[in-house]
Every structure is written in structure tokens, then in C-alpha cells.
Short mmCIF file of C-alpha atoms in Angstrom, two decimals:
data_model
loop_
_atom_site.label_atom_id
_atom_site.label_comp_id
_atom_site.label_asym_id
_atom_site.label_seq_id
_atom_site.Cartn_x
_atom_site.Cartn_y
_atom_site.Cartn_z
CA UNK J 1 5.79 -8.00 154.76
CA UNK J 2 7.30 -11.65 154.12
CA UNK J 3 7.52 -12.48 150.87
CA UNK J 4 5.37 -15.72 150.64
CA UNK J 5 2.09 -13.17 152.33
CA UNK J 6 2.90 -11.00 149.67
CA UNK J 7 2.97 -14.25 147.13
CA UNK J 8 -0.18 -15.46 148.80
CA UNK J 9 -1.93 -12.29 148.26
CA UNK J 10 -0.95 -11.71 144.89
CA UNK J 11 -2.22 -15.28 144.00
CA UNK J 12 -5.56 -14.95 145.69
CA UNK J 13 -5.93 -12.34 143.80
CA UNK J 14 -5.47 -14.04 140.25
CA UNK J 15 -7.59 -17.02 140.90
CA UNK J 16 -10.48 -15.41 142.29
CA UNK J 17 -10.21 -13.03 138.79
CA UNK J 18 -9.42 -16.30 137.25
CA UNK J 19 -12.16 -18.05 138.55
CA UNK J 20 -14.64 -15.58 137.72
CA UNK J 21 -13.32 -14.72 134.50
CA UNK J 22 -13.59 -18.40 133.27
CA UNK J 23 -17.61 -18.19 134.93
CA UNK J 24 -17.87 -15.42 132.86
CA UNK J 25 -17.09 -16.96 129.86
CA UNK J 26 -18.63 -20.30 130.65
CA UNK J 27 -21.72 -18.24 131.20
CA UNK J 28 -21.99 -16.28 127.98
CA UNK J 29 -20.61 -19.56 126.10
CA UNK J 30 -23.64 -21.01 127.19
CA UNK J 31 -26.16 -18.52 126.18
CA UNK J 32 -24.14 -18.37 122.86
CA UNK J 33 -25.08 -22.26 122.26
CA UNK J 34 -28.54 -22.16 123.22
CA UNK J 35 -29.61 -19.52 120.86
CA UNK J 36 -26.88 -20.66 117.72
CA UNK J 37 -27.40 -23.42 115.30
CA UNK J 38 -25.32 -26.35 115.03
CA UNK J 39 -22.35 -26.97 114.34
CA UNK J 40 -22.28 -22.96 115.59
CA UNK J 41 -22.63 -23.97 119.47
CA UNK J 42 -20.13 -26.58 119.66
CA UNK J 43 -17.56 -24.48 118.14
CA UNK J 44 -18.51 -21.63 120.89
CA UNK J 45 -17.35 -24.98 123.33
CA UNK J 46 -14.35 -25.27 121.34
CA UNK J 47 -13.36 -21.67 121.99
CA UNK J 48 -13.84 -21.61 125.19
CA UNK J 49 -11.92 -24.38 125.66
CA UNK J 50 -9.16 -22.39 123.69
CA UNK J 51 -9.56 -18.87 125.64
CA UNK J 52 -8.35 -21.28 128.34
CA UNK J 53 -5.70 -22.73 127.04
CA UNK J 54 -7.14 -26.15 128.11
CA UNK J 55 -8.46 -27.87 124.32
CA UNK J 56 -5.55 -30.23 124.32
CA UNK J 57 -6.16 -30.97 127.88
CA UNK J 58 -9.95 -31.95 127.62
CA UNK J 59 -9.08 -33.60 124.69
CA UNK J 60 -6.97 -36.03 126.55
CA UNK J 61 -10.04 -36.83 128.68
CA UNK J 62 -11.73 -38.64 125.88
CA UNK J 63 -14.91 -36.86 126.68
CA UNK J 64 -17.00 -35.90 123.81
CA UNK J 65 -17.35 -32.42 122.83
CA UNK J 66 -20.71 -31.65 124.63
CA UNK J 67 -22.15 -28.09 126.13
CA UNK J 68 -22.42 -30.87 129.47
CA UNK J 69 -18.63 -32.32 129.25
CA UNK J 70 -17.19 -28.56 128.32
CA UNK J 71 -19.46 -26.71 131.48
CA UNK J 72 -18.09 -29.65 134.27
CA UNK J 73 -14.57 -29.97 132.65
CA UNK J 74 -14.44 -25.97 133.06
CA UNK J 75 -16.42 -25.66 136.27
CA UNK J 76 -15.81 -28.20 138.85
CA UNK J 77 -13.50 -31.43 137.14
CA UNK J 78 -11.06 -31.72 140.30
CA UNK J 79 -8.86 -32.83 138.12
CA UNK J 80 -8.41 -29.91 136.03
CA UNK J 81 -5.70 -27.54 137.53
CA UNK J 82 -7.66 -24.25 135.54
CA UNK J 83 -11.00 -25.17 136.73
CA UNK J 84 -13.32 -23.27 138.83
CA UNK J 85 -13.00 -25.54 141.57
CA UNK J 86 -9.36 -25.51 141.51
CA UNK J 87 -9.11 -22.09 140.96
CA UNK J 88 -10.95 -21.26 143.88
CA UNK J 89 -9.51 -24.22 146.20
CA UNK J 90 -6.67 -22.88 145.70
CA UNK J 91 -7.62 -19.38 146.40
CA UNK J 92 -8.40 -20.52 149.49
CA UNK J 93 -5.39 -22.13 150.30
CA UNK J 94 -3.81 -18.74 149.65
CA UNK J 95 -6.61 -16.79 151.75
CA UNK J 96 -5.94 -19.16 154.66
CA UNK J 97 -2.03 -18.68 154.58
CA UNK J 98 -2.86 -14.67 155.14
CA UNK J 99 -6.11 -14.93 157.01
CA UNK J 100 -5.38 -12.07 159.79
CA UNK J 101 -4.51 -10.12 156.99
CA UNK J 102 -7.96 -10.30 155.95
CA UNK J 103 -10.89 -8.75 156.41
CA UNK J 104 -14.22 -10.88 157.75
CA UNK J 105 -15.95 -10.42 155.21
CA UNK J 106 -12.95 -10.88 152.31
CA UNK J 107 -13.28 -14.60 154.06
CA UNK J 108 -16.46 -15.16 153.90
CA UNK J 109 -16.55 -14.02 150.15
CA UNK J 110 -13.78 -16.62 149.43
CA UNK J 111 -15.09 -19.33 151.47
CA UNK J 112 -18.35 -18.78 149.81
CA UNK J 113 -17.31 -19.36 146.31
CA UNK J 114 -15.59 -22.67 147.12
CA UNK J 115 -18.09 -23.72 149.23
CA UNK J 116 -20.69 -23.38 145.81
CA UNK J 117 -19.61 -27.02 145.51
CA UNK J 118 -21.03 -28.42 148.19
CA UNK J 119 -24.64 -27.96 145.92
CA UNK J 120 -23.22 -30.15 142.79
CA UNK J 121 -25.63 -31.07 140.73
CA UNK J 122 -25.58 -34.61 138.83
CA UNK J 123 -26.29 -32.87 135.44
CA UNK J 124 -25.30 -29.78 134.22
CA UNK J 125 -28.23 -28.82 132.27
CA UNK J 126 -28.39 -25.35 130.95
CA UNK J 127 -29.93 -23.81 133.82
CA UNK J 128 -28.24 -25.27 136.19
CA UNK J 129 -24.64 -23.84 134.88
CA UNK J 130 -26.20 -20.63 134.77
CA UNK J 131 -26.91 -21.15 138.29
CA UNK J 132 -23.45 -22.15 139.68
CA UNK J 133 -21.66 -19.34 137.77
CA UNK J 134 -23.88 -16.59 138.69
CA UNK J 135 -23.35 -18.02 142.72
CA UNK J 136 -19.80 -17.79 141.87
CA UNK J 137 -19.71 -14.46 140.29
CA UNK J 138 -21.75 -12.87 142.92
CA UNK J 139 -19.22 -14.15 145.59
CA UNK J 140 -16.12 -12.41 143.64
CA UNK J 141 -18.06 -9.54 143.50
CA UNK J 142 -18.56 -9.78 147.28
CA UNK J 143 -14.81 -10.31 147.44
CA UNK J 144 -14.25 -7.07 145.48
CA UNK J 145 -16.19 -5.29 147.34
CA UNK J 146 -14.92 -6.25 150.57
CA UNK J 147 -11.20 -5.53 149.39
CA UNK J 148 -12.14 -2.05 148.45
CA UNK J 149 -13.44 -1.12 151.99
CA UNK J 150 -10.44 -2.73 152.93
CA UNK J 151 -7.35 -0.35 154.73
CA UNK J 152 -5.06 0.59 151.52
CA UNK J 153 -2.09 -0.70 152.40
CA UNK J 154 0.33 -3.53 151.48
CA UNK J 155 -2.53 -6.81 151.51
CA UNK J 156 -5.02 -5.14 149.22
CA UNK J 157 -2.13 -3.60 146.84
CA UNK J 158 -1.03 -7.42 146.47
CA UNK J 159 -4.24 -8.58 145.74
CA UNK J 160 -5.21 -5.67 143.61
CA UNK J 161 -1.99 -6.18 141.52
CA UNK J 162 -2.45 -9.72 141.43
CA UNK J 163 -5.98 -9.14 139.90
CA UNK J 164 -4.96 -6.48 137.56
CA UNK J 165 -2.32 -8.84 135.84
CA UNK J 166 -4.55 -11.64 135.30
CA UNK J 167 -7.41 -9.49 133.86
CA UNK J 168 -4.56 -8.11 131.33
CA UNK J 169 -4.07 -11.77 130.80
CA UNK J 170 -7.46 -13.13 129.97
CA UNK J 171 -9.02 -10.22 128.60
CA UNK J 172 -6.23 -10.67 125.65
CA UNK J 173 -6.65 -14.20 125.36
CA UNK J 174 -10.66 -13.45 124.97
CA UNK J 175 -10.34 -11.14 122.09
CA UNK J 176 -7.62 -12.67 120.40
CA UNK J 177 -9.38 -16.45 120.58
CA UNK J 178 -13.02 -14.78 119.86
CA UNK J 179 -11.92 -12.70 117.00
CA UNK J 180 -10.69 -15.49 114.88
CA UNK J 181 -13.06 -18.05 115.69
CA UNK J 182 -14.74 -19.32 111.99
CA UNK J 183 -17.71 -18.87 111.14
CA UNK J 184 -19.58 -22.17 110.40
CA UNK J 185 -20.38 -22.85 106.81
CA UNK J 186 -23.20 -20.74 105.33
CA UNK J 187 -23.09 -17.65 107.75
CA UNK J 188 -22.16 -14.48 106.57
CA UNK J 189 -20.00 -11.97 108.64
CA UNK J 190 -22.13 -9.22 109.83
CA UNK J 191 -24.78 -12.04 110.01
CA UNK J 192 -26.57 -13.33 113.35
CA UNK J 193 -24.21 -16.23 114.31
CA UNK J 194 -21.53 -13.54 113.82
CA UNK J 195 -23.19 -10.77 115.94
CA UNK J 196 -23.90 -13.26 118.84
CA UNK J 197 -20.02 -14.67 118.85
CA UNK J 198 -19.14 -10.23 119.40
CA UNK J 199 -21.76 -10.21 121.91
CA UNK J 200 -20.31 -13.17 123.83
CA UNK J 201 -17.41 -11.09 124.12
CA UNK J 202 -19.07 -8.48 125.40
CA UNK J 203 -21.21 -10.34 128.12
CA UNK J 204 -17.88 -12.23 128.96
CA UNK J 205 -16.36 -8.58 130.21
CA UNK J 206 -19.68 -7.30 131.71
CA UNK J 207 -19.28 -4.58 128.83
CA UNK J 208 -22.86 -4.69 126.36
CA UNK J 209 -24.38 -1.47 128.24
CA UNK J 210 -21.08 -0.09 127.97
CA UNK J 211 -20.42 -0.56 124.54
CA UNK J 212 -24.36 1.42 124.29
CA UNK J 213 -23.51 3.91 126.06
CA UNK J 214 -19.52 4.11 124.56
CA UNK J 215 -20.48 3.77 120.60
CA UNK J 216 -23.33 5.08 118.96
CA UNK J 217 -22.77 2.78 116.14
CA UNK J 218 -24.82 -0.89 116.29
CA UNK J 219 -22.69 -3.81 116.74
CA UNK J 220 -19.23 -3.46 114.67
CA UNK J 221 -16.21 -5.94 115.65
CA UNK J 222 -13.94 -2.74 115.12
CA UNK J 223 -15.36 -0.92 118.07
CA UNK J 224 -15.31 -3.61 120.37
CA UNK J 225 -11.65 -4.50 119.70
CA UNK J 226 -11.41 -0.76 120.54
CA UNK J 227 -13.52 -0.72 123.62
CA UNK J 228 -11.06 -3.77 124.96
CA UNK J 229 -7.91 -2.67 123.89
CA UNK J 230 -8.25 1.25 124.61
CA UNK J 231 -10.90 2.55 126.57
CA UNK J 232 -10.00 2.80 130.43
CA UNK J 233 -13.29 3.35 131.40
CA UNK J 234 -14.08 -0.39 130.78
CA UNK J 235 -12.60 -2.12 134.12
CA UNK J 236 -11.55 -4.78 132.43
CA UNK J 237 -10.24 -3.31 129.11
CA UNK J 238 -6.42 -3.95 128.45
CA UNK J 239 -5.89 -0.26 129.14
CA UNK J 240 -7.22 0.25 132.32
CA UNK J 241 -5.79 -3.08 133.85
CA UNK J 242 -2.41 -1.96 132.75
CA UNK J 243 -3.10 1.14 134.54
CA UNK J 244 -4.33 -0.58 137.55
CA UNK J 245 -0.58 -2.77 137.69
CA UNK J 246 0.97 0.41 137.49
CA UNK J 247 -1.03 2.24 140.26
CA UNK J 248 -0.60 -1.12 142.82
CA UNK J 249 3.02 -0.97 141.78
CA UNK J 250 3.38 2.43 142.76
CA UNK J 251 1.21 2.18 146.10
CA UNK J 252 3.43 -0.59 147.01
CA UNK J 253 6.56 1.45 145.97
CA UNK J 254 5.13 4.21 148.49
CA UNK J 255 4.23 2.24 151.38
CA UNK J 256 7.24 -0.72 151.28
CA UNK J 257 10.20 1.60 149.64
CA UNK J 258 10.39 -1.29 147.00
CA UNK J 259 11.13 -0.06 143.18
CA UNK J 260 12.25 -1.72 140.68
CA UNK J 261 12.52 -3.90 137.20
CA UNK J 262 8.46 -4.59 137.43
CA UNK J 263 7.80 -1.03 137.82
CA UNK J 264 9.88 0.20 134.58
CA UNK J 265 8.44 -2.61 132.58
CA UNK J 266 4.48 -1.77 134.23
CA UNK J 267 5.25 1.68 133.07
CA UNK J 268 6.40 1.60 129.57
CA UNK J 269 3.34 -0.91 128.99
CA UNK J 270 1.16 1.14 130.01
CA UNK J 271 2.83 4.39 128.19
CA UNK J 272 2.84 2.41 125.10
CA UNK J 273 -0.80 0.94 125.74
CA UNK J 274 -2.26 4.67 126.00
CA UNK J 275 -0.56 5.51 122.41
CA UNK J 276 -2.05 2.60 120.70
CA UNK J 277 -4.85 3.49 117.78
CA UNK J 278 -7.15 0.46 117.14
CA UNK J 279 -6.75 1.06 113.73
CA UNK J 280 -3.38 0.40 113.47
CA UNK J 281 -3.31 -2.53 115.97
CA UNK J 282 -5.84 -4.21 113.26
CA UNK J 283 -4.11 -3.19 110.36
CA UNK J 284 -0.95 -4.62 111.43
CA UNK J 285 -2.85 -7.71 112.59
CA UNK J 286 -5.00 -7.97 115.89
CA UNK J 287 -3.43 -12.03 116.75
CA UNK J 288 0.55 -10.76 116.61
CA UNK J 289 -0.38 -7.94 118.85
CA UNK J 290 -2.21 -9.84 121.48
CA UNK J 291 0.03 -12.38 121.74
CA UNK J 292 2.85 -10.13 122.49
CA UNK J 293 0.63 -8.55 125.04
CA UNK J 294 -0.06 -12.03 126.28
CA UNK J 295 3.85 -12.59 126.38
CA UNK J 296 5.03 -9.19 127.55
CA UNK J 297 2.05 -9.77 130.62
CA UNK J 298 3.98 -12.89 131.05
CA UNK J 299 7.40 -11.16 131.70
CA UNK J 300 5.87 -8.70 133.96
CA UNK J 301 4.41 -11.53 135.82
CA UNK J 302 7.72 -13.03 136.43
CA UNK J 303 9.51 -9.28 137.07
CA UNK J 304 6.99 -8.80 140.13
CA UNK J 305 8.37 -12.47 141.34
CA UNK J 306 11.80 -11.54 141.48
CA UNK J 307 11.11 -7.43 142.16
CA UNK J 308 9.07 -9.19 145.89
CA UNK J 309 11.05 -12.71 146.02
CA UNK J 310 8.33 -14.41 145.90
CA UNK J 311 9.66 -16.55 142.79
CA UNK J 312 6.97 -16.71 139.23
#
């Protein structure tokens, strides 16, 4: 395989996660703000802004901080290189380059998503949001689906790795963002502003039945740090998308004969990962080990570049 299909597959791959990732989070941001008090809603804006990475770049807009300015700035500003629209324009870009590669109906599921934005609405009103993100999500789902009935081979190992390191990526940057967002004057912790910021999380990763079914406990922010950091039978938990990298690296490793830096670094991750207690993690302080998830995801990201010449 030539090393920009294998770049364009591995980026499709992020962005569609990417892009439905940040309509996850727009979505449960806004059900978060509907049902908190102010000043509790426009913080949940504020952090989802952060998750991002992009608060200093909406900032720069001049917009006001606004459930409205937040949903368009994260959905469909073309001007926004991490927006939805971006996100999945340039999915599509990427899809395009490797288009025989591709199954019908992976096509269809990415030209579907972009093509949301042909029905823009004027306002973004509550409903409305929910609207565009659940069309969105139900197109990477199609996408998904269509990759996993797929043949196993080379394109779908890209795209599967691709999507496995950007879940690592965002799912860190969700709990580590979430967990130390404050409280707004008045509320306790334990208290209902508090419960609905660890459900957000929750809804963000498509995880509240499993955290029911997982934790007989009610709601505690200790078992939901451990439900994200540890348990592989959460798709998107940091353990089992560390375990996915490794398992594309290693199909890929099989099928192409290529081995190297990214697979040593995939595998002592995910070694280490797997002997992690989520005691310890938050007794030795939950933001210093994220980040250096965040940052060791980084270096992987940039390994798999040079291991497939395809350049970070």
C-alpha cells in the first residue's frame, strides 16, 4: 500500500471519531445546560470549549459565551479547523483520495455526514442542535458499521487504528477537563449540578447503561474514572482503545510485514494501561496522569507516521 492511502485512511478514520466525538459532547453539553442553573450551563459551554482545546480560539472570535455561539462555533463555523464541518470535510477529502478502497456503503456513510450541512438552520435553538448531532452520529455509526463488514485487510486496519488513537485521545481529554470543572458557587459535591456534570460524561461516551449494568453503586465520580480508564468492555474506555491500537498494529504487522517503533511503544501502553488501579491513578492525581496519556498518545501518533512514512 502507498503510504499517503495508508495516511488517508488513518485520517478518515480520526475525523469521523473526531467528528462524532465532539457531537457527542456538544450533545450532552446541551442537555447539561438546559436542565442546570445559571451560571452552571455556561460553564458546561466553557468546558466544552476546553475538552476541545478550542477556548482561546472562540475567544478570539469575539462572540459571546452563548449555548447558540458555542453549538455553531463547534458544529459547523467553516472557519474553525476542529469543527464538525471541518472535521468531516476533511474526512471526505481523505475518503475521496482512497475511494476504490472503499466500500459503497463506507461512502455513502461519509458523504452523508458532510452532506448534514446542506439542512443549516439559521438558529441553533436547542432542538435543533440535538437534531444535527444525532444526523451526524447516526452517519458514523453507519460508517462503523460498514467498515466492520468490510474485508480485514490493510484499509480497514488503517482506519481502525486511526480511530482507536483518537478515541485514546479525546476520551482523556473528556475526563481530565470534566473532572476538574468547578462547581458554581453554592452547590455541593455529591449535589445535583455535580451529578449531572458525571452524567455528561457518561452520555458523552455512550456509557450510562453501562455504568448500570458495570457498578452497583449510584452515581460516584470514583467509578466512572474507573469505568474510563480501566474497563475494556467500554468501547471507548482508555483501556480498550489502547488495546484496539495494538490489535490494528499487529493485523497490519501480519498482513504488510511492517514492525516496528509504534508497535513497542502500542505495547508497553497498553501493558502498563492493564496494570493501572484507579485508586492509585487518583491518589497520585487524576490531571498528571491524563496528560501524560494525552502526551504519550501524542508520541505514538507521530511513531505510526514515521513506522508507515506517512509523516505526523
Amino acid at each position: 500500500m502507498l503510504s499517503r492511502a495508508a495516511a488517508s485512511l488513518y485520517w478518515l478514520g480520526r475525523y469521523i471519531e473526531r467528528a462524532d466525538f465532539i457531537a457527542r459532547l456538544v450533545e450532552a453539553t446541551v442537555r447539561l445546560d438546559v436542565l442546570s442553573p445559571r451560571p452552571a450551563g455556561e460553564d458546561a459551554w466553557k468546558s466544552a470549549l476546553a475538552v476541545t482545546e478550542t477556548l482561546e480560539a472562540f475567544e478570539a472570535t469575539g462572540a459571546a459565551l452563548t449555548r447558540e455561539e458555542v453549538a455553531r462555533f463547534l458544529i459547523s463555523d467553516p472557519s474553525h479547523p476542529g469543527s464538525i464541518l471541518r472535521c468531516l470535510s476533511l474526512a471526505r477529502d481523505n475518503a475521496r483520495a482512497v475511494r476504490t478502497a472503499l466500500s459503497r456503503e463506507a461512502w455513502a456513510a461519509v458523504n452523508g455526514a458532510w452532506l448534514v450541512f446542506d439542512r443549516r438552520m439559521s438558529r441553533l435553538d436547542p432542538n435543533a442542535t440535538l437534531a444535527i448531532v444525532e444526523a451526524i452520529k447516526n452517519e458514523a455509526r453507519g460508517f462503523e458499521g460498514a467498515i466492520h463488514r468490510m474485508l480485514r485487510n490493510p484499509t480497514t486496519q488503517f482506519i481502525r487504528l486511526g480511530q482507536a488513537v483518537e478515541r485514546t485521545d479525546d476520551t482523556a481529554r473528556l475526563l481530565d477537563v470534566k473532572y476538574h470543572i468547578l462547581l458554581p458557587e453554592g452547590e455541593t459535591v455529591g449535589g445535583t449540578v455535580d451529578r449531572d456534570q458525571w452524567t455528561t460524561i457518561l452520555q458523552t461516551v455512550s456509557a450510562v447503561t453501562a455504568y448500570r449494568w458495570l457498578y452497583n453503586e449510584g452515581l460516584r465520580p470514583a467509578n466512572v474514572i474507573d469505568l474510563l480508564l480501566s474497563r475494556s468492555e467500554l468501547p471507548r474506555s482508555i483501556a480498550a482503545s489502547t488495546e484496539e491500537t495494538v490489535t490494528a498494529l499487529n493485523a497490519l504487522a501480519k498482513s504488510m510485514g511492517t514492525q516496528g517503533e509504534a508497535d513497542r511503544m502500542a505495547r508497553n501502553r497498553h501493558a502498563r494501561v492493564a496494570r493501572t488501579r484507579t485508586g492509585d491513578v487518583i491518589a497520585g492525581g487524576l490531571h498528571q496522569h491524563l496528560v501524560a496519556v494525552i502526551e504519550e498518545n501524542a508520541q505514538l501518533h507521530v511513531a505510526i507516521g514515521r513506522q508507515f512514512k506517512f509523516g505526523p
